[in-house]
Amino acid sequence: MYSPGRTLRSTNKLLLKPETGQLATYGQRSFSIQAPLLWNNLPFSLRSITSVNSFKEKLKTHLFTLAFS
């Protein structure tokens, strides 16, 4: 979880901090780099859902909306 040294507007947005990769190609495709980037690109309304089933349902709707709009 990303925690800034001072109070910022992004403090309560549930952002993840990706690891810094040394390799320009292979390292940037790794799960530990890509997963936080994908998570941070989700709308806050999705990231703040606490129920797994509800999250899956809303995520599926969100991805279909992105794909077909």
PDB file of N, CA and C in Angstrom:
ATOM      1  N   MET A   1       0.854  -1.161   0.000  1.00  0.00           N
ATOM      2  CA  MET A   1       0.000   0.000   0.000  1.00  0.00           C
ATOM      3  C   MET A   1       0.900   1.223   0.000  1.00  0.00           C
ATOM      4  N   TYR A   2       0.561   2.190  -0.799  1.00  0.00           N
ATOM      5  CA  TYR A   2       1.319   3.430  -0.893  1.00  0.00           C
ATOM      6  C   TYR A   2       0.982   4.327   0.285  1.00  0.00           C
ATOM      7  N   SER A   3       2.001   4.810   0.983  1.00  0.00           N
ATOM      8  CA  SER A   3       1.757   5.746   2.085  1.00  0.00           C
ATOM      9  C   SER A   3       2.710   6.934   1.949  1.00  0.00           C
ATOM     10  N   PRO A   4       2.175   8.096   1.580  1.00  0.00           N
ATOM     11  CA  PRO A   4       3.015   9.278   1.397  1.00  0.00           C
ATOM     12  C   PRO A   4       3.528   9.812   2.732  1.00  0.00           C
ATOM     13  N   GLY A   5       4.600  10.596   2.661  1.00  0.00           N
ATOM     14  CA  GLY A   5       5.191  11.160   3.857  1.00  0.00           C
ATOM     15  C   GLY A   5       4.384  12.295   4.452  1.00  0.00           C
ATOM     16  N   ARG A   6       3.473  12.857   3.684  1.00  0.00           N
ATOM     17  CA  ARG A   6       2.620  13.939   4.170  1.00  0.00           C
ATOM     18  C   ARG A   6       1.202  13.715   3.668  1.00  0.00           C
ATOM     19  N   THR A   7       0.264  14.469   4.160  1.00  0.00           N
ATOM     20  CA  THR A   7      -1.128  14.307   3.773  1.00  0.00           C
ATOM     21  C   THR A   7      -1.342  14.836   2.357  1.00  0.00           C
ATOM     22  N   LEU A   8      -1.835  13.963   1.497  1.00  0.00           N
ATOM     23  CA  LEU A   8      -2.116  14.315   0.108  1.00  0.00           C
ATOM     24  C   LEU A   8      -3.568  14.002  -0.211  1.00  0.00           C
ATOM     25  N   ARG A   9      -4.061  14.560  -1.315  1.00  0.00           N
ATOM     26  CA  ARG A   9      -5.436  14.250  -1.729  1.00  0.00           C
ATOM     27  C   ARG A   9      -5.590  12.783  -2.080  1.00  0.00           C
ATOM     28  N   SER A  10      -4.501  12.123  -2.500  1.00  0.00           N
ATOM     29  CA  SER A  10      -4.574  10.722  -2.903  1.00  0.00           C
ATOM     30  C   SER A  10      -4.433   9.755  -1.732  1.00  0.00           C
ATOM     31  N   THR A  11      -4.335  10.234  -0.522  1.00  0.00           N
ATOM     32  CA  THR A  11      -4.105   9.379   0.638  1.00  0.00           C
ATOM     33  C   THR A  11      -5.185   8.316   0.806  1.00  0.00           C
ATOM     34  N   ASN A  12      -6.437   8.658   0.628  1.00  0.00           N
ATOM     35  CA  ASN A  12      -7.542   7.723   0.863  1.00  0.00           C
ATOM     36  C   ASN A  12      -8.054   7.070  -0.409  1.00  0.00           C
ATOM     37  N   LYS A  13      -7.235   6.943  -1.435  1.00  0.00           N
ATOM     38  CA  LYS A  13      -7.693   6.382  -2.703  1.00  0.00           C
ATOM     39  C   LYS A  13      -7.331   4.913  -2.878  1.00  0.00           C
ATOM     40  N   LEU A  14      -6.795   4.277  -1.853  1.00  0.00           N
ATOM     41  CA  LEU A  14      -6.462   2.848  -1.879  1.00  0.00           C
ATOM     42  C   LEU A  14      -5.521   2.495  -3.027  1.00  0.00           C
ATOM     43  N   LEU A  15      -4.461   3.261  -3.201  1.00  0.00           N
ATOM     44  CA  LEU A  15      -3.501   3.021  -4.265  1.00  0.00           C
ATOM     45  C   LEU A  15      -2.423   2.053  -3.802  1.00  0.00           C
ATOM     46  N   LEU A  16      -1.919   1.251  -4.736  1.00  0.00           N
ATOM     47  CA  LEU A  16      -0.807   0.351  -4.458  1.00  0.00           C
ATOM     48  C   LEU A  16       0.449   0.924  -5.089  1.00  0.00           C
ATOM     49  N   LYS A  17       1.575   0.694  -4.461  1.00  0.00           N
ATOM     50  CA  LYS A  17       2.846   1.191  -4.978  1.00  0.00           C
ATOM     51  C   LYS A  17       3.549   0.053  -5.713  1.00  0.00           C
ATOM     52  N   PRO A  18       3.739   0.184  -7.043  1.00  0.00           N
ATOM     53  CA  PRO A  18       4.438  -0.880  -7.774  1.00  0.00           C
ATOM     54  C   PRO A  18       5.919  -0.895  -7.419  1.00  0.00           C
ATOM     55  N   GLU A  19       6.510  -2.083  -7.470  1.00  0.00           N
ATOM     56  CA  GLU A  19       7.943  -2.194  -7.250  1.00  0.00           C
ATOM     57  C   GLU A  19       8.662  -1.549  -8.428  1.00  0.00           C
ATOM     58  N   THR A  20       9.842  -1.064  -8.185  1.00  0.00           N
ATOM     59  CA  THR A  20      10.616  -0.498  -9.286  1.00  0.00           C
ATOM     60  C   THR A  20      11.422  -1.611  -9.926  1.00  0.00           C
ATOM     61  N   GLY A  21      11.263  -1.785 -11.227  1.00  0.00           N
ATOM     62  CA  GLY A  21      11.946  -2.849 -11.947  1.00  0.00           C
ATOM     63  C   GLY A  21      13.272  -2.385 -12.521  1.00  0.00           C
ATOM     64  N   GLN A  22      14.231  -3.275 -12.540  1.00  0.00           N
ATOM     65  CA  GLN A  22      15.538  -2.959 -13.103  1.00  0.00           C
ATOM     66  C   GLN A  22      15.558  -3.173 -14.611  1.00  0.00           C
ATOM     67  N   LEU A  23      14.808  -4.145 -15.088  1.00  0.00           N
ATOM     68  CA  LEU A  23      14.824  -4.467 -16.510  1.00  0.00           C
ATOM     69  C   LEU A  23      13.759  -3.672 -17.247  1.00  0.00           C
ATOM     70  N   ALA A  24      14.100  -3.210 -18.424  1.00  0.00           N
ATOM     71  CA  ALA A  24      13.180  -2.359 -19.179  1.00  0.00           C
ATOM     72  C   ALA A  24      12.054  -3.154 -19.831  1.00  0.00           C
ATOM     73  N   THR A  25      12.255  -4.406 -20.134  1.00  0.00           N
ATOM     74  CA  THR A  25      11.202  -5.151 -20.826  1.00  0.00           C
ATOM     75  C   THR A  25      10.644  -6.282 -19.967  1.00  0.00           C
ATOM     76  N   TYR A  26      11.441  -7.281 -19.667  1.00  0.00           N
ATOM     77  CA  TYR A  26      10.954  -8.447 -18.937  1.00  0.00           C
ATOM     78  C   TYR A  26      10.456  -8.075 -17.541  1.00  0.00           C
ATOM     79  N   GLY A  27      11.199  -7.256 -16.832  1.00  0.00           N
ATOM     80  CA  GLY A  27      10.829  -6.881 -15.468  1.00  0.00           C
ATOM     81  C   GLY A  27       9.543  -6.093 -15.398  1.00  0.00           C
ATOM     82  N   GLN A  28       9.266  -5.270 -16.400  1.00  0.00           N
ATOM     83  CA  GLN A  28       8.055  -4.459 -16.392  1.00  0.00           C
ATOM     84  C   GLN A  28       6.813  -5.276 -16.714  1.00  0.00           C
ATOM     85  N   ARG A  29       6.992  -6.476 -17.240  1.00  0.00           N
ATOM     86  CA  ARG A  29       5.842  -7.328 -17.534  1.00  0.00           C
ATOM     87  C   ARG A  29       5.511  -8.248 -16.367  1.00  0.00           C
ATOM     88  N   SER A  30       6.305  -8.225 -15.315  1.00  0.00           N
ATOM     89  CA  SER A  30       6.081  -9.134 -14.198  1.00  0.00           C
ATOM     90  C   SER A  30       4.817  -8.752 -13.428  1.00  0.00           C
ATOM     91  N   PHE A  31       4.268  -9.729 -12.724  1.00  0.00           N
ATOM     92  CA  PHE A  31       3.031  -9.526 -11.971  1.00  0.00           C
ATOM     93  C   PHE A  31       3.191  -8.441 -10.912  1.00  0.00           C
ATOM     94  N   SER A  32       4.328  -8.440 -10.224  1.00  0.00           N
ATOM     95  CA  SER A  32       4.527  -7.478  -9.137  1.00  0.00           C
ATOM     96  C   SER A  32       4.604  -6.040  -9.634  1.00  0.00           C
ATOM     97  N   ILE A  33       4.881  -5.843 -10.911  1.00  0.00           N
ATOM     98  CA  ILE A  33       4.895  -4.501 -11.501  1.00  0.00           C
ATOM     99  C   ILE A  33       3.521  -4.164 -12.072  1.00  0.00           C
ATOM    100  N   GLN A  34       2.940  -5.088 -12.827  1.00  0.00           N
ATOM    101  CA  GLN A  34       1.695  -4.815 -13.540  1.00  0.00           C
ATOM    102  C   GLN A  34       0.457  -4.809 -12.648  1.00  0.00           C
ATOM    103  N   ALA A  35       0.399  -5.675 -11.646  1.00  0.00           N
ATOM    104  CA  ALA A  35      -0.798  -5.753 -10.798  1.00  0.00           C
ATOM    105  C   ALA A  35      -1.111  -4.432 -10.097  1.00  0.00           C
ATOM    106  N   PRO A  36      -0.142  -3.779  -9.451  1.00  0.00           N
ATOM    107  CA  PRO A  36      -0.468  -2.485  -8.825  1.00  0.00           C
ATOM    108  C   PRO A  36      -0.864  -1.420  -9.846  1.00  0.00           C
ATOM    109  N   LEU A  37      -0.256  -1.448 -11.031  1.00  0.00           N
ATOM    110  CA  LEU A  37      -0.612  -0.467 -12.060  1.00  0.00           C
ATOM    111  C   LEU A  37      -2.055  -0.661 -12.517  1.00  0.00           C
ATOM    112  N   LEU A  38      -2.448  -1.919 -12.722  1.00  0.00           N
ATOM    113  CA  LEU A  38      -3.827  -2.205 -13.121  1.00  0.00           C
ATOM    114  C   LEU A  38      -4.799  -1.830 -12.004  1.00  0.00           C
ATOM    115  N   TRP A  39      -4.448  -2.161 -10.764  1.00  0.00           N
ATOM    116  CA  TRP A  39      -5.297  -1.826  -9.613  1.00  0.00           C
ATOM    117  C   TRP A  39      -5.499  -0.325  -9.514  1.00  0.00           C
ATOM    118  N   ASN A  40      -4.417   0.444  -9.661  1.00  0.00           N
ATOM    119  CA  ASN A  40      -4.492   1.899  -9.534  1.00  0.00           C
ATOM    120  C   ASN A  40      -5.304   2.532 -10.660  1.00  0.00           C
ATOM    121  N   ASN A  41      -5.432   1.841 -11.799  1.00  0.00           N
ATOM    122  CA  ASN A  41      -6.218   2.367 -12.917  1.00  0.00           C
ATOM    123  C   ASN A  41      -7.712   2.100 -12.770  1.00  0.00           C
ATOM    124  N   LEU A  42      -8.087   1.263 -11.817  1.00  0.00           N
ATOM    125  CA  LEU A  42      -9.510   1.013 -11.583  1.00  0.00           C
ATOM    126  C   LEU A  42     -10.133   2.234 -10.915  1.00  0.00           C
ATOM    127  N   PRO A  43     -11.407   2.489 -11.188  1.00  0.00           N
ATOM    128  CA  PRO A  43     -12.082   3.595 -10.498  1.00  0.00           C
ATOM    129  C   PRO A  43     -12.120   3.344  -8.985  1.00  0.00           C
ATOM    130  N   PHE A  44     -12.114   4.419  -8.226  1.00  0.00           N
ATOM    131  CA  PHE A  44     -12.130   4.300  -6.763  1.00  0.00           C
ATOM    132  C   PHE A  44     -13.357   3.540  -6.281  1.00  0.00           C
ATOM    133  N   SER A  45     -14.468   3.697  -6.972  1.00  0.00           N
ATOM    134  CA  SER A  45     -15.691   2.991  -6.568  1.00  0.00           C
ATOM    135  C   SER A  45     -15.491   1.475  -6.601  1.00  0.00           C
ATOM    136  N   LEU A  46     -14.657   0.976  -7.495  1.00  0.00           N
ATOM    137  CA  LEU A  46     -14.352  -0.457  -7.534  1.00  0.00           C
ATOM    138  C   LEU A  46     -13.342  -0.838  -6.458  1.00  0.00           C
ATOM    139  N   ARG A  47     -12.315  -0.033  -6.293  1.00  0.00           N
ATOM    140  CA  ARG A  47     -11.261  -0.347  -5.322  1.00  0.00           C
ATOM    141  C   ARG A  47     -11.775  -0.337  -3.892  1.00  0.00           C
ATOM    142  N   SER A  48     -12.833   0.397  -3.622  1.00  0.00           N
ATOM    143  CA  SER A  48     -13.321   0.516  -2.246  1.00  0.00           C
ATOM    144  C   SER A  48     -14.346  -0.546  -1.866  1.00  0.00           C
ATOM    145  N   ILE A  49     -14.717  -1.425  -2.782  1.00  0.00           N
ATOM    146  CA  ILE A  49     -15.679  -2.496  -2.483  1.00  0.00           C
ATOM    147  C   ILE A  49     -15.016  -3.521  -1.566  1.00  0.00           C
ATOM    148  N   THR A  50     -15.697  -3.906  -0.504  1.00  0.00           N
ATOM    149  CA  THR A  50     -15.120  -4.843   0.461  1.00  0.00           C
ATOM    150  C   THR A  50     -15.560  -6.288   0.235  1.00  0.00           C
ATOM    151  N   SER A  51     -16.670  -6.508  -0.434  1.00  0.00           N
ATOM    152  CA  SER A  51     -17.165  -7.856  -0.699  1.00  0.00           C
ATOM    153  C   SER A  51     -16.531  -8.401  -1.982  1.00  0.00           C
ATOM    154  N   VAL A  52     -15.975  -9.606  -1.913  1.00  0.00           N
ATOM    155  CA  VAL A  52     -15.321 -10.206  -3.076  1.00  0.00           C
ATOM    156  C   VAL A  52     -16.324 -10.439  -4.200  1.00  0.00           C
ATOM    157  N   ASN A  53     -17.495 -10.981  -3.872  1.00  0.00           N
ATOM    158  CA  ASN A  53     -18.491 -11.255  -4.906  1.00  0.00           C
ATOM    159  C   ASN A  53     -18.979  -9.976  -5.570  1.00  0.00           C
ATOM    160  N   SER A  54     -19.195  -8.962  -4.789  1.00  0.00           N
ATOM    161  CA  SER A  54     -19.621  -7.681  -5.337  1.00  0.00           C
ATOM    162  C   SER A  54     -18.521  -7.076  -6.206  1.00  0.00           C
ATOM    163  N   PHE A  55     -17.267  -7.193  -5.760  1.00  0.00           N
ATOM    164  CA  PHE A  55     -16.139  -6.682  -6.542  1.00  0.00           C
ATOM    165  C   PHE A  55     -16.066  -7.377  -7.898  1.00  0.00           C
ATOM    166  N   LYS A  56     -16.194  -8.700  -7.902  1.00  0.00           N
ATOM    167  CA  LYS A  56     -16.136  -9.450  -9.161  1.00  0.00           C
ATOM    168  C   LYS A  56     -17.241  -9.011 -10.114  1.00  0.00           C
ATOM    169  N   GLU A  57     -18.431  -8.849  -9.584  1.00  0.00           N
ATOM    170  CA  GLU A  57     -19.576  -8.443 -10.399  1.00  0.00           C
ATOM    171  C   GLU A  57     -19.356  -7.056 -11.004  1.00  0.00           C
ATOM    172  N   LYS A  58     -18.935  -6.113 -10.172  1.00  0.00           N
ATOM    173  CA  LYS A  58     -18.721  -4.734 -10.645  1.00  0.00           C
ATOM    174  C   LYS A  58     -17.522  -4.651 -11.588  1.00  0.00           C
ATOM    175  N   LEU A  59     -16.485  -5.455 -11.328  1.00  0.00           N
ATOM    176  CA  LEU A  59     -15.314  -5.465 -12.205  1.00  0.00           C
ATOM    177  C   LEU A  59     -15.686  -5.985 -13.587  1.00  0.00           C
ATOM    178  N   LYS A  60     -16.468  -7.049 -13.629  1.00  0.00           N
ATOM    179  CA  LYS A  60     -16.908  -7.608 -14.908  1.00  0.00           C
ATOM    180  C   LYS A  60     -17.707  -6.572 -15.689  1.00  0.00           C
ATOM    181  N   THR A  61     -18.611  -5.883 -15.024  1.00  0.00           N
ATOM    182  CA  THR A  61     -19.400  -4.831 -15.668  1.00  0.00           C
ATOM    183  C   THR A  61     -18.494  -3.723 -16.185  1.00  0.00           C
ATOM    184  N   HIS A  62     -17.527  -3.320 -15.375  1.00  0.00           N
ATOM    185  CA  HIS A  62     -16.595  -2.257 -15.766  1.00  0.00           C
ATOM    186  C   HIS A  62     -15.785  -2.662 -17.000  1.00  0.00           C
ATOM    187  N   LEU A  63     -15.274  -3.888 -17.013  1.00  0.00           N
ATOM    188  CA  LEU A  63     -14.458  -4.347 -18.141  1.00  0.00           C
ATOM    189  C   LEU A  63     -15.284  -4.479 -19.415  1.00  0.00           C
ATOM    190  N   PHE A  64     -16.516  -4.960 -19.307  1.00  0.00           N
ATOM    191  CA  PHE A  64     -17.386  -5.026 -20.482  1.00  0.00           C
ATOM    192  C   PHE A  64     -17.686  -3.631 -21.013  1.00  0.00           C
ATOM    193  N   THR A  65     -17.902  -2.691 -20.122  1.00  0.00           N
ATOM    194  CA  THR A  65     -18.158  -1.309 -20.534  1.00  0.00           C
ATOM    195  C   THR A  65     -16.958  -0.743 -21.286  1.00  0.00           C
ATOM    196  N   LEU A  66     -15.757  -1.004 -20.790  1.00  0.00           N
ATOM    197  CA  LEU A  66     -14.549  -0.531 -21.474  1.00  0.00           C
ATOM    198  C   LEU A  66     -14.380  -1.183 -22.845  1.00  0.00           C
ATOM    199  N   ALA A  67     -14.679  -2.462 -22.921  1.00  0.00           N
ATOM    200  CA  ALA A  67     -14.464  -3.201 -24.167  1.00  0.00           C
ATOM    201  C   ALA A  67     -15.477  -2.856 -25.247  1.00  0.00           C
ATOM    202  N   PHE A  68     -16.704  -2.563 -24.857  1.00  0.00           N
ATOM    203  CA  PHE A  68     -17.762  -2.405 -25.852  1.00  0.00           C
ATOM    204  C   PHE A  68     -18.331  -0.999 -25.939  1.00  0.00           C
ATOM    205  N   SER A  69     -17.613  -0.013 -25.460  1.00  0.00           N
ATOM    206  CA  SER A  69     -18.111   1.361 -25.598  1.00  0.00           C
ATOM    207  C   SER A  69     -17.170   2.193 -26.444  1.00  0.00           C
TER     208      SER A  69
END
